mmCIF file of C-alpha atoms in Angstrom:
data_model
loop_
_atom_site.group_PDB
_atom_site.id
_atom_site.type_symbol
_atom_site.label_atom_id
_atom_site.label_comp_id
_atom_site.label_asym_id
_atom_site.label_seq_id
_atom_site.Cartn_x
_atom_site.Cartn_y
_atom_site.Cartn_z
ATOM 1 C CA MET A 542 3.000 -34.435 7.358
ATOM 2 C CA ARG A 543 2.607 -36.300 10.656
ATOM 3 C CA PRO A 544 -0.625 -35.585 12.555
ATOM 4 C CA LEU A 545 -0.314 -33.727 15.843
ATOM 5 C CA SER A 546 -0.686 -35.707 19.027
ATOM 6 C CA ALA A 547 -3.453 -34.653 21.403
ATOM 7 C CA PRO A 548 -1.088 -32.798 23.806
ATOM 8 C CA ALA A 549 0.658 -31.069 20.901
ATOM 9 C CA PHE A 550 -2.658 -30.067 19.384
ATOM 10 C CA LEU A 551 -3.866 -28.719 22.730
ATOM 11 C CA LEU A 552 -0.640 -26.741 23.151
ATOM 12 C CA ALA A 553 -0.939 -25.306 19.648
ATOM 13 C CA PHE A 554 -4.554 -24.360 20.265
ATOM 14 C CA CYS A 555 -3.699 -22.626 23.537
ATOM 15 C CA GLY A 556 -0.924 -20.719 21.785
ATOM 16 C CA TRP A 557 -3.320 -19.635 19.067
ATOM 17 C CA ALA A 558 -5.915 -18.557 21.621
ATOM 18 C CA ALA A 559 -3.329 -16.621 23.612
ATOM 19 C CA GLY A 560 -2.157 -14.880 20.452
ATOM 20 C CA CYS A 561 -5.710 -13.874 19.606
ATOM 21 C CA ALA A 562 -6.227 -12.554 23.113
ATOM 22 C CA THR A 563 -3.227 -10.220 23.070
ATOM 23 C CA GLY A 564 -5.086 -7.582 21.058
ATOM 24 C CA PRO A 565 -3.661 -5.124 18.538
ATOM 25 C CA ARG A 566 -0.026 -4.069 18.737
ATOM 26 C CA PRO A 567 -0.052 -0.334 18.010
ATOM 27 C CA LEU A 568 2.347 2.145 16.485
ATOM 28 C CA VAL A 569 3.090 4.861 19.081
ATOM 29 C CA ASP A 570 4.982 8.138 18.905
ATOM 30 C CA ALA A 571 8.131 7.676 21.014
ATOM 31 C CA GLY A 572 7.557 10.797 23.138
ATOM 32 C CA TYR A 573 3.969 9.788 23.775
ATOM 33 C CA ALA A 574 5.000 6.232 24.691
ATOM 34 C CA ALA A 575 7.656 7.588 27.099
ATOM 35 C CA ARG A 576 5.050 9.967 28.624
ATOM 36 C CA ALA A 577 7.193 12.986 27.795
ATOM 37 C CA TYR A 578 3.920 14.527 26.649
ATOM 38 C CA THR A 579 0.361 13.375 26.117
ATOM 39 C CA PRO A 580 -2.780 15.012 24.734
ATOM 40 C CA GLY A 581 -5.344 16.151 27.256
ATOM 41 C CA ARG A 582 -8.398 16.581 25.000
ATOM 42 C CA ILE A 583 -9.321 14.352 22.058
ATOM 43 C CA ALA A 584 -11.846 15.172 19.332
ATOM 44 C CA VAL A 585 -13.521 12.094 17.827
ATOM 45 C CA LEU A 586 -14.523 11.990 14.163
ATOM 46 C CA PRO A 587 -17.721 10.052 13.396
ATOM 47 C CA PRO A 588 -16.827 6.379 12.876
ATOM 48 C CA ASP A 589 -16.809 5.025 9.329
ATOM 49 C CA VAL A 590 -18.609 1.671 9.477
ATOM 50 C CA PHE A 591 -18.998 -0.724 6.538
ATOM 51 C CA VAL A 592 -20.947 -3.832 7.512
ATOM 52 C CA VAL A 593 -22.410 -6.603 5.337
ATOM 53 C CA LEU A 594 -25.307 -8.632 6.739
ATOM 54 C CA ASP A 595 -24.656 -12.055 5.216
ATOM 55 C CA GLN A 596 -27.993 -13.795 4.612
ATOM 56 C CA VAL A 597 -29.126 -16.930 2.789
ATOM 57 C CA GLY A 598 -29.358 -15.860 -0.850
ATOM 58 C CA ASP A 599 -28.757 -12.270 -1.929
ATOM 59 C CA ASP A 600 -27.613 -9.869 0.798
ATOM 60 C CA ASP A 601 -29.955 -6.968 1.526
ATOM 61 C CA PRO A 602 -28.120 -3.595 1.342
ATOM 62 C CA VAL A 603 -30.942 -1.843 3.237
ATOM 63 C CA LYS A 604 -30.610 -4.173 6.232
ATOM 64 C CA SER A 605 -26.829 -3.883 6.034
ATOM 65 C CA ALA A 606 -27.075 -0.074 6.104
ATOM 66 C CA ALA A 607 -29.371 -0.199 9.139
ATOM 67 C CA LEU A 608 -26.902 -2.484 10.900
ATOM 68 C CA GLY A 609 -24.049 -0.126 9.994
ATOM 69 C CA GLN A 610 -25.935 2.792 11.523
ATOM 70 C CA ALA A 611 -26.463 0.881 14.768
ATOM 71 C CA VAL A 612 -22.822 -0.238 14.919
ATOM 72 C CA SER A 613 -21.643 3.335 14.298
ATOM 73 C CA ALA A 614 -23.688 4.643 17.233
ATOM 74 C CA GLU A 615 -22.489 1.834 19.501
ATOM 75 C CA THR A 616 -18.880 2.451 18.466
ATOM 76 C CA MET A 617 -19.072 6.188 19.162
ATOM 77 C CA SER A 618 -20.580 5.557 22.607
ATOM 78 C CA ALA A 619 -17.956 2.929 23.455
ATOM 79 C CA VAL A 620 -15.103 5.196 22.296
ATOM 80 C CA ASP A 621 -16.423 8.044 24.457
ATOM 81 C CA ARG A 622 -16.615 5.805 27.543
ATOM 82 C CA SER A 623 -13.206 4.264 26.946
ATOM 83 C CA LEU A 624 -11.355 7.564 26.431
ATOM 84 C CA ARG A 625 -12.943 9.137 29.504
ATOM 85 C CA SER A 626 -12.074 6.068 31.591
ATOM 86 C CA ARG A 627 -8.434 6.600 30.563
ATOM 87 C CA GLY A 628 -8.473 10.198 31.778
ATOM 88 C CA TYR A 629 -9.005 12.139 28.545
ATOM 89 C CA ASP A 630 -11.396 14.997 27.892
ATOM 90 C CA VAL A 631 -13.517 14.083 24.861
ATOM 91 C CA ASP A 632 -15.134 16.245 22.177
ATOM 92 C CA LEU A 633 -17.848 14.627 20.039
ATOM 93 C CA LEU A 634 -18.836 17.739 18.067
ATOM 94 C CA PRO A 635 -17.278 16.852 14.677
ATOM 95 C CA ARG A 636 -19.811 15.663 12.096
ATOM 96 C CA TRP A 637 -19.225 14.874 8.445
ATOM 97 C CA ASP A 638 -20.857 18.180 7.486
ATOM 98 C CA GLY A 639 -18.587 20.187 9.785
ATOM 99 C CA VAL A 640 -17.946 21.320 13.356
ATOM 100 C CA TYR A 641 -20.755 23.695 14.298
ATOM 101 C CA GLY A 642 -20.089 26.768 16.428
ATOM 102 C CA PRO A 643 -22.529 28.525 18.778
ATOM 103 C CA ASP A 644 -23.935 30.571 15.881
ATOM 104 C CA GLY A 645 -24.715 27.442 13.834
ATOM 105 C CA THR A 646 -21.900 27.989 11.333
ATOM 106 C CA PRO A 647 -19.755 24.947 10.492
ATOM 107 C CA VAL A 648 -16.086 25.865 11.007
ATOM 108 C CA PRO A 649 -14.371 23.911 9.598
ATOM 109 C CA GLY A 650 -16.869 22.668 7.047
ATOM 110 C CA GLY A 651 -17.550 19.181 5.823
ATOM 111 C CA GLU A 652 -14.966 19.362 3.050
ATOM 112 C CA ALA A 653 -12.129 19.732 5.563
ATOM 113 C CA LEU A 654 -13.345 16.824 7.697
ATOM 114 C CA GLU A 655 -13.836 14.604 4.659
ATOM 115 C CA GLY A 656 -10.331 15.474 3.481
ATOM 116 C CA LEU A 657 -8.869 14.683 6.902
ATOM 117 C CA ALA A 658 -10.610 11.292 6.943
ATOM 118 C CA ARG A 659 -9.272 10.413 3.476
ATOM 119 C CA SER A 660 -5.782 11.456 4.517
ATOM 120 C CA ILE A 661 -5.922 9.221 7.593
ATOM 121 C CA ILE A 662 -7.226 6.379 5.399
ATOM 122 C CA TYR A 663 -4.297 6.915 3.022
ATOM 123 C CA PHE A 664 -1.911 6.501 5.951
ATOM 124 C CA ALA A 665 -3.783 3.583 7.572
ATOM 125 C CA SER A 666 -3.762 1.592 4.315
ATOM 126 C CA SER A 667 -0.050 2.205 3.701
ATOM 127 C CA ALA A 668 3.019 0.253 4.766
ATOM 128 C CA ASP A 669 3.528 2.796 7.580
ATOM 129 C CA GLY A 670 0.041 1.911 8.817
ATOM 130 C CA GLY A 671 1.133 -1.705 9.309
ATOM 131 C CA ARG A 672 4.090 -0.899 11.568
ATOM 132 C CA GLU A 673 4.189 -1.567 15.317
ATOM 133 C CA GLY A 674 6.038 -0.251 18.355
ATOM 134 C CA ALA A 675 7.499 3.139 19.276
ATOM 135 C CA ILE A 676 8.575 5.392 16.412
ATOM 136 C CA GLY A 677 10.907 8.354 16.787
ATOM 137 C CA VAL A 678 9.990 10.153 13.568
ATOM 138 C CA PRO A 679 6.281 9.494 13.022
ATOM 139 C CA PRO A 680 4.424 10.133 9.771
ATOM 140 C CA ARG A 681 2.223 13.199 9.546
ATOM 141 C CA VAL A 682 -1.338 13.372 8.292
ATOM 142 C CA ALA A 683 -2.858 16.517 6.718
ATOM 143 C CA PRO A 684 -1.389 18.972 9.276
ATOM 144 C CA ALA A 685 -3.449 21.963 8.108
ATOM 145 C CA LEU A 686 -6.750 20.036 8.233
ATOM 146 C CA ALA A 687 -5.936 18.527 11.637
ATOM 147 C CA ALA A 688 -5.166 22.046 12.912
ATOM 148 C CA GLN A 689 -8.592 23.260 11.764
ATOM 149 C CA VAL A 690 -10.294 20.547 13.823
ATOM 150 C CA GLY A 691 -8.110 21.445 16.802
ATOM 151 C CA ALA A 692 -8.955 25.123 16.501
ATOM 152 C CA ALA A 693 -12.694 24.402 16.418
ATOM 153 C CA THR A 694 -12.767 21.863 19.259
ATOM 154 C CA GLN A 695 -9.913 23.001 21.530
ATOM 155 C CA ALA A 696 -8.586 19.438 21.174
ATOM 156 C CA ASP A 697 -4.921 18.402 21.155
ATOM 157 C CA ALA A 698 -5.568 15.333 19.001
ATOM 158 C CA VAL A 699 -8.230 13.851 16.740
ATOM 159 C CA LEU A 700 -9.245 10.169 16.718
ATOM 160 C CA TYR A 701 -10.592 8.384 13.628
ATOM 161 C CA VAL A 702 -12.132 4.886 13.663
ATOM 162 C CA ASN A 703 -12.801 2.756 10.578
ATOM 163 C CA VAL A 704 -14.617 -0.598 10.766
ATOM 164 C CA LYS A 705 -15.215 -3.171 8.023
ATOM 165 C CA GLY A 706 -17.128 -6.285 8.944
ATOM 166 C CA VAL A 707 -19.509 -9.094 8.132
ATOM 167 C CA VAL A 708 -22.322 -10.476 10.284
ATOM 168 C CA THR A 709 -23.888 -13.833 9.462
ATOM 169 C CA THR A 710 -27.586 -14.324 10.180
ATOM 170 C CA PRO A 711 -28.794 -17.469 12.029
ATOM 171 C CA GLY A 712 -30.146 -18.811 8.734
ATOM 172 C CA ARG A 713 -26.765 -18.305 7.063
ATOM 173 C CA GLN A 714 -24.998 -20.015 9.961
ATOM 174 C CA THR A 715 -27.365 -22.988 9.693
ATOM 175 C CA ALA A 716 -26.726 -23.202 5.961
ATOM 176 C CA THR A 717 -22.972 -23.214 6.622
ATOM 177 C CA ILE A 718 -23.310 -26.047 9.134
ATOM 178 C CA LEU A 719 -25.500 -28.088 6.777
ATOM 179 C CA THR A 720 -22.999 -27.538 3.966
ATOM 180 C CA ALA A 721 -20.151 -28.752 6.178
ATOM 181 C CA VAL A 722 -22.158 -31.824 7.226
ATOM 182 C CA PHE A 723 -23.008 -32.561 3.596
ATOM 183 C CA ILE A 724 -19.331 -32.383 2.589
ATOM 184 C CA VAL A 725 -18.337 -34.662 5.474
ATOM 185 C CA VAL A 726 -20.990 -37.210 4.434
ATOM 186 C CA ILE A 727 -19.832 -37.133 0.809
ATOM 187 C CA VAL A 728 -16.168 -37.537 1.785
ATOM 188 C CA ALA A 729 -17.062 -40.410 4.122
ATOM 189 C CA ALA A 730 -19.064 -42.103 1.347
ATOM 190 C CA VAL A 731 -16.125 -41.806 -1.070
ATOM 191 C CA ILE A 732 -13.728 -43.267 1.491
ATOM 192 C CA LEU A 733 -16.068 -46.202 2.146
ATOM 193 C CA ALA A 734 -16.454 -46.802 -1.581
ATOM 194 C CA VAL A 735 -12.680 -46.846 -2.101
ATOM 195 C CA ALA A 736 -12.260 -49.149 0.905
ATOM 196 C CA SER A 737 -14.853 -51.598 -0.379
ATOM 197 C CA GLN A 738 -13.171 -51.751 -3.805
ATOM 198 C CA LYS A 739 -9.766 -52.413 -2.294
ATOM 199 C CA GLY A 740 -11.061 -54.800 0.335
ATOM 200 C CA GLY A 741 -10.873 -57.819 -1.980
ATOM 201 C CA GLY A 742 -7.575 -56.917 -3.591
ATOM 202 C CA GLY A 743 -5.322 -59.424 -1.797
ATOM 203 C CA GLY A 744 -5.484 -58.290 1.785
ATOM 204 C CA HIS A 745 -3.227 -55.265 1.394
ATOM 205 C CA GLY A 746 -5.897 -52.966 2.889
ATOM 206 C CA ILE A 747 -6.128 -49.243 2.213
ATOM 207 C CA GLY A 748 -3.124 -48.040 4.175
ATOM 208 C CA SER A 749 -0.976 -47.259 1.146
ATOM 209 C CA GLY A 750 -1.984 -44.527 -1.244
ATOM 210 C CA GLY A 751 -5.634 -44.352 -0.182
ATOM 211 C CA GLY A 752 -5.595 -40.853 1.378
ATOM 212 C CA GLY A 753 -6.142 -38.165 -1.251
ATOM 213 C CA SER A 754 -6.364 -34.455 -0.534
ATOM 214 C CA HIS A 755 -9.076 -31.919 -1.141
ATOM 215 C CA ALA A 756 -9.157 -28.149 -1.131
ATOM 216 C CA SER A 757 -10.135 -26.398 2.064
ATOM 217 C CA GLY A 758 -13.421 -24.557 2.019
ATOM 218 C CA GLY A 759 -11.897 -21.613 3.935
ATOM 219 C CA GLY A 760 -10.342 -19.918 0.930
ATOM 220 C CA TRP A 761 -12.602 -16.862 1.212
ATOM 221 C CA ARG A 762 -9.675 -14.762 2.439
ATOM 222 C CA ALA A 763 -8.456 -14.433 -1.121
ATOM 223 C CA ALA A 764 -9.421 -11.304 -3.051
ATOM 224 C CA PRO A 765 -13.073 -11.548 -4.121
ATOM 225 C CA PRO A 766 -13.818 -12.366 -7.743
ATOM 226 C CA VAL A 767 -15.177 -9.737 -10.076
ATOM 227 C CA GLY A 768 -18.937 -9.726 -9.917
ATOM 228 C CA GLY A 769 -19.214 -10.680 -6.244
ATOM 229 C CA SER A 770 -21.392 -8.900 -3.705
ATOM 230 C CA SER A 771 -19.817 -5.446 -3.638
ATOM 231 C CA PHE A 772 -21.528 -2.409 -2.197
ATOM 232 C CA ARG A 773 -21.305 0.130 0.568
ATOM 233 C CA PRO A 774 -24.205 -1.037 2.720
ATOM 234 C CA SER A 775 -23.524 1.493 5.448
ATOM 235 C CA SER A 776 -23.400 4.806 3.680
ATOM 236 C CA TRP A 777 -24.170 5.969 7.205
ATOM 237 C CA HIS A 778 -21.810 8.405 8.893
ATOM 238 C CA GLY A 779 -22.305 8.343 12.640
ATOM 239 C CA GLY A 780 -21.783 11.184 15.056
ATOM 240 C CA GLY A 781 -23.488 13.327 17.626
ATOM 241 C CA ALA A 782 -25.861 16.182 17.029
ATOM 242 C CA PRO A 783 -24.390 19.699 17.028
ATOM 243 C CA THR A 784 -24.382 21.358 20.428
ATOM 244 C CA ALA A 785 -22.930 24.515 21.918
ATOM 245 C CA MET A 786 -19.155 24.556 22.074
ATOM 246 C CA SER A 787 -16.434 26.569 23.686
ATOM 247 C CA ALA A 788 -14.854 29.521 21.906
ATOM 248 C CA PRO A 789 -12.399 28.371 19.228
ATOM 249 C CA ARG A 790 -8.701 28.690 19.761
ATOM 250 C CA ALA A 791 -6.391 30.383 17.303
ATOM 251 C CA ALA A 792 -6.115 28.444 14.059
ATOM 252 C CA GLY A 793 -2.929 26.915 12.757
ATOM 253 C CA PRO A 794 -0.783 23.939 13.651
ATOM 254 C CA ALA A 795 1.485 26.044 15.884
ATOM 255 C CA ALA A 796 -1.367 27.244 18.129
ATOM 256 C CA PRO A 797 -0.567 26.805 21.828
ATOM 257 C CA PRO A 798 -2.332 23.980 23.615
ATOM 258 C CA VAL A 799 -5.228 24.793 25.932
ATOM 259 C CA GLY A 800 -5.028 22.649 29.053
ATOM 260 C CA GLY A 801 -3.508 19.842 27.038
ATOM 261 C CA TRP A 802 -0.232 18.158 26.151
ATOM 262 C CA ARG A 803 0.117 17.275 29.769
ATOM 263 C CA GLY A 804 3.802 16.875 30.310
ATOM 264 C CA GLY A 805 4.579 19.783 27.995
ATOM 265 C CA ARG A 806 4.898 20.266 24.263
ATOM 266 C CA PRO A 807 7.645 18.353 22.457
ATOM 267 C CA PRO A 808 10.943 20.236 22.935
ATOM 268 C CA LEU A 809 12.103 22.584 20.206
ATOM 269 C CA GLY A 810 14.260 20.810 17.695
ATOM 270 C CA ALA A 811 12.473 17.463 18.146
ATOM 271 C CA PRO A 812 11.567 15.660 14.917
ATOM 272 C CA ARG A 813 8.369 17.141 13.511
ATOM 273 C CA GLY A 814 7.436 13.978 11.681
ATOM 274 C CA GLY A 815 8.237 11.896 8.638
ATOM 275 C CA ARG A 816 6.292 11.396 5.446
ATOM 276 C CA VAL A 817 3.182 13.559 5.053
ATOM 277 C CA TYR A 818 -0.037 11.843 3.968
ATOM 278 C CA LEU A 819 -2.504 13.973 2.034
ATOM 279 C CA GLY A 820 -5.411 11.982 0.642
ATOM 280 C CA GLY A 821 -8.141 14.584 0.419
ATOM 281 C CA GLY A 822 -8.020 15.208 -3.301
ATOM 282 C CA GLY A 823 -11.373 13.768 -4.336
ATOM 283 C CA ASN A 824 -14.021 11.111 -4.029
ATOM 284 C CA LEU A 825 -12.499 7.994 -5.571
ATOM 285 C CA ASN A 826 -15.333 5.627 -4.632
ATOM 286 C CA LEU A 827 -12.840 2.838 -4.055
ATOM 287 C CA VAL A 828 -14.043 -0.741 -3.668
ATOM 288 C CA VAL A 829 -11.759 -2.426 -1.136
ATOM 289 C CA PRO A 830 -11.698 -6.108 -0.106
ATOM 290 C CA LEU A 831 -13.219 -6.832 3.268
ATOM 291 C CA ASP A 832 -10.355 -9.070 4.383
ATOM 292 C CA GLU A 833 -7.330 -6.961 3.398
ATOM 293 C CA PRO A 834 -5.626 -4.099 5.300
ATOM 294 C CA VAL A 835 -7.021 -1.499 2.911
ATOM 295 C CA TYR A 836 -9.680 0.915 4.121
ATOM 296 C CA THR A 837 -11.990 3.461 2.531
ATOM 297 C CA HIS A 838 -13.928 6.512 3.660
ATOM 298 C CA ASP A 839 -16.380 7.166 0.862
ATOM 299 C CA GLY A 840 -16.086 4.003 -1.224
ATOM 300 C CA SER A 841 -17.426 0.513 -0.619
ATOM 301 C CA ILE A 842 -16.287 -2.945 0.430
ATOM 302 C CA ALA A 843 -16.174 -6.133 -1.634
ATOM 303 C CA TYR A 844 -17.450 -9.309 0.002
ATOM 304 C CA ASP A 845 -17.242 -12.594 -1.903
ATOM 305 C CA ASP A 846 -20.030 -14.400 0.035
ATOM 306 C CA PRO A 847 -18.002 -17.540 0.883
ATOM 307 C CA VAL A 848 -19.398 -21.025 1.419
ATOM 308 C CA PHE A 849 -18.089 -21.153 4.981
ATOM 309 C CA ALA A 850 -19.081 -17.762 6.349
ATOM 310 C CA GLY A 851 -18.338 -16.283 9.763
ATOM 311 C CA ASP A 852 -18.452 -13.053 11.745
ATOM 312 C CA GLU A 853 -15.369 -10.862 11.592
ATOM 313 C CA LEU A 854 -14.382 -7.223 12.056
ATOM 314 C CA TYR A 855 -11.420 -5.432 10.442
ATOM 315 C CA VAL A 856 -10.650 -2.298 12.429
ATOM 316 C CA SER A 857 -8.297 0.664 12.099
ATOM 317 C CA MET A 858 -7.934 3.457 14.686
ATOM 318 C CA THR A 859 -5.643 6.466 14.365
ATOM 319 C CA LEU A 860 -4.850 9.352 16.740
ATOM 320 C CA VAL A 861 -3.389 12.452 15.069
ATOM 321 C CA SER A 862 -1.926 15.587 16.687
ATOM 322 C CA THR A 863 -3.840 18.778 15.881
ATOM 323 C CA TYR A 864 -0.628 20.827 16.213
ATOM 324 C CA ASP A 865 1.536 19.301 13.506
ATOM 325 C CA GLY A 866 -0.418 16.299 12.169
ATOM 326 C CA ARG A 867 1.902 13.709 13.716
ATOM 327 C CA VAL A 868 0.519 10.209 14.115
ATOM 328 C CA LEU A 869 0.570 9.789 17.883
ATOM 329 C CA TRP A 870 -0.963 6.300 17.972
ATOM 330 C CA HIS A 871 -2.320 3.875 15.389
ATOM 331 C CA ALA A 872 -3.487 0.261 15.337
ATOM 332 C CA ARG A 873 -5.220 -2.004 12.836
ATOM 333 C CA ASP A 874 -6.259 -5.613 13.351
ATOM 334 C CA ALA A 875 -8.930 -8.247 12.633
ATOM 335 C CA LEU A 876 -11.190 -9.508 15.422
ATOM 336 C CA ASP A 877 -13.542 -12.473 15.489
ATOM 337 C CA LEU A 878 -16.498 -10.549 16.936
ATOM 338 C CA GLU A 879 -20.164 -9.980 16.084
ATOM 339 C CA ALA A 880 -20.944 -6.412 15.057
ATOM 340 C CA ASN A 881 -24.651 -6.840 15.841
ATOM 341 C CA ASN A 882 -23.828 -7.566 19.492
ATOM 342 C CA PRO A 883 -23.306 -4.328 21.512
ATOM 343 C CA ALA A 884 -21.153 -6.196 24.025
ATOM 344 C CA HIS A 885 -18.869 -7.308 21.181
ATOM 345 C CA VAL A 886 -18.639 -3.755 19.829
ATOM 346 C CA ASP A 887 -17.561 -2.611 23.293
ATOM 347 C CA ARG A 888 -14.960 -5.408 23.407
ATOM 348 C CA MET A 889 -13.674 -4.276 19.999
ATOM 349 C CA VAL A 890 -13.196 -0.700 21.198
ATOM 350 C CA GLN A 891 -11.631 -1.792 24.491
ATOM 351 C CA ALA A 892 -9.199 -4.132 22.702
ATOM 352 C CA PHE A 893 -7.841 -1.158 20.764
ATOM 353 C CA LEU A 894 -8.058 1.768 23.179
ATOM 354 C CA ASN A 895 -6.643 -0.239 26.086
ATOM 355 C CA THR A 896 -3.332 0.031 24.191
ATOM 356 C CA LEU A 897 -3.586 3.850 24.192
ATOM 357 C CA PRO A 898 -1.359 5.414 26.875
ATOM 358 C CA PRO A 899 -3.580 6.866 29.612
ATOM 359 C CA ALA A 900 -3.761 10.601 30.144
ATOM 360 C CA LEU A 901 -1.501 12.157 32.749
ATOM 361 C CA PRO A 902 -3.184 13.756 35.781
ATOM 362 C CA PRO A 903 -3.112 17.584 35.496
ATOM 363 C CA ALA A 904 -1.259 17.872 38.804
ATOM 364 C CA ALA A 905 1.538 15.622 37.536
ATOM 365 C CA ALA A 906 2.144 17.619 34.384
ATOM 366 C CA PRO A 907 4.249 20.774 34.114
ATOM 367 C CA ARG A 908 2.517 23.612 32.329
ATOM 368 C CA PRO A 909 3.695 24.041 28.718
#
């Protein structure tokens, strides 16, 4: 293959950089995308964060869990700010042990919220979860469980965020650089040795047949081998502390919206949704690869501790209607960001939620 010229290389690099800067391309319900209706109030489930702190030598699960806790709190704060800046009312009451009412009783309880999270994960990891653009007949996710969250929070939709990532320590980064330098020195020494051997062979030089190939050191994107570093370092579930809440609305997916669905409910006879995803059957404790579009709620991630390590985040966000479980908006993507940097966590959230259609002003929306 001919090497790229400098201008061609620069053009290719700029194209790559522009592609990386475009952000996720989401899947959006067609009515939502056309602004025929939009939720007014969004309940946010605690983020699921799985982060590995990649150190020199064995990775420390305790430090990874502490990092996951910090990233979860930063993510929740950034999501709250971003949704409010786009005009939505936000409810942060859901916790993994339930949504607590004024009397201290969790309604719904933790089992319902855990089941809803697994159902969203089932969708996000599916082929439907990899689609992009407007969709006329969206999938549905656990309609009964979504309705319970809506009844408890007065929310029209529920947002779930899942983050898998790796953060390399300064020592690990230095080790990576030294390894790369060592490989370059070895390759250079081999080339010089071959050149010196062929130098006295009749003046033909080394131009023909002297350039062998070697495997790239960036093959860590393959599935990790059995026996690699595999654990759930962040068994942390983030979320806010229980506070007083408004009186619950009537339960059930057909409950009328309260100050929401600005622009009106979908008209009668509109498609109610496609395939239904129900993934709340049990705790499977799945171990999923860090670098594949498969996510988990109560399992763990597998990280193969590559030679050439780097920071990366694999993110999935899903917005589900609390009236019929329709997927209103969904995006998943990989970002080259540092989870231990709050500014990068904010950039991660903005990259995703900036693709969410903004809320409609109440004055511009007919009452349902």
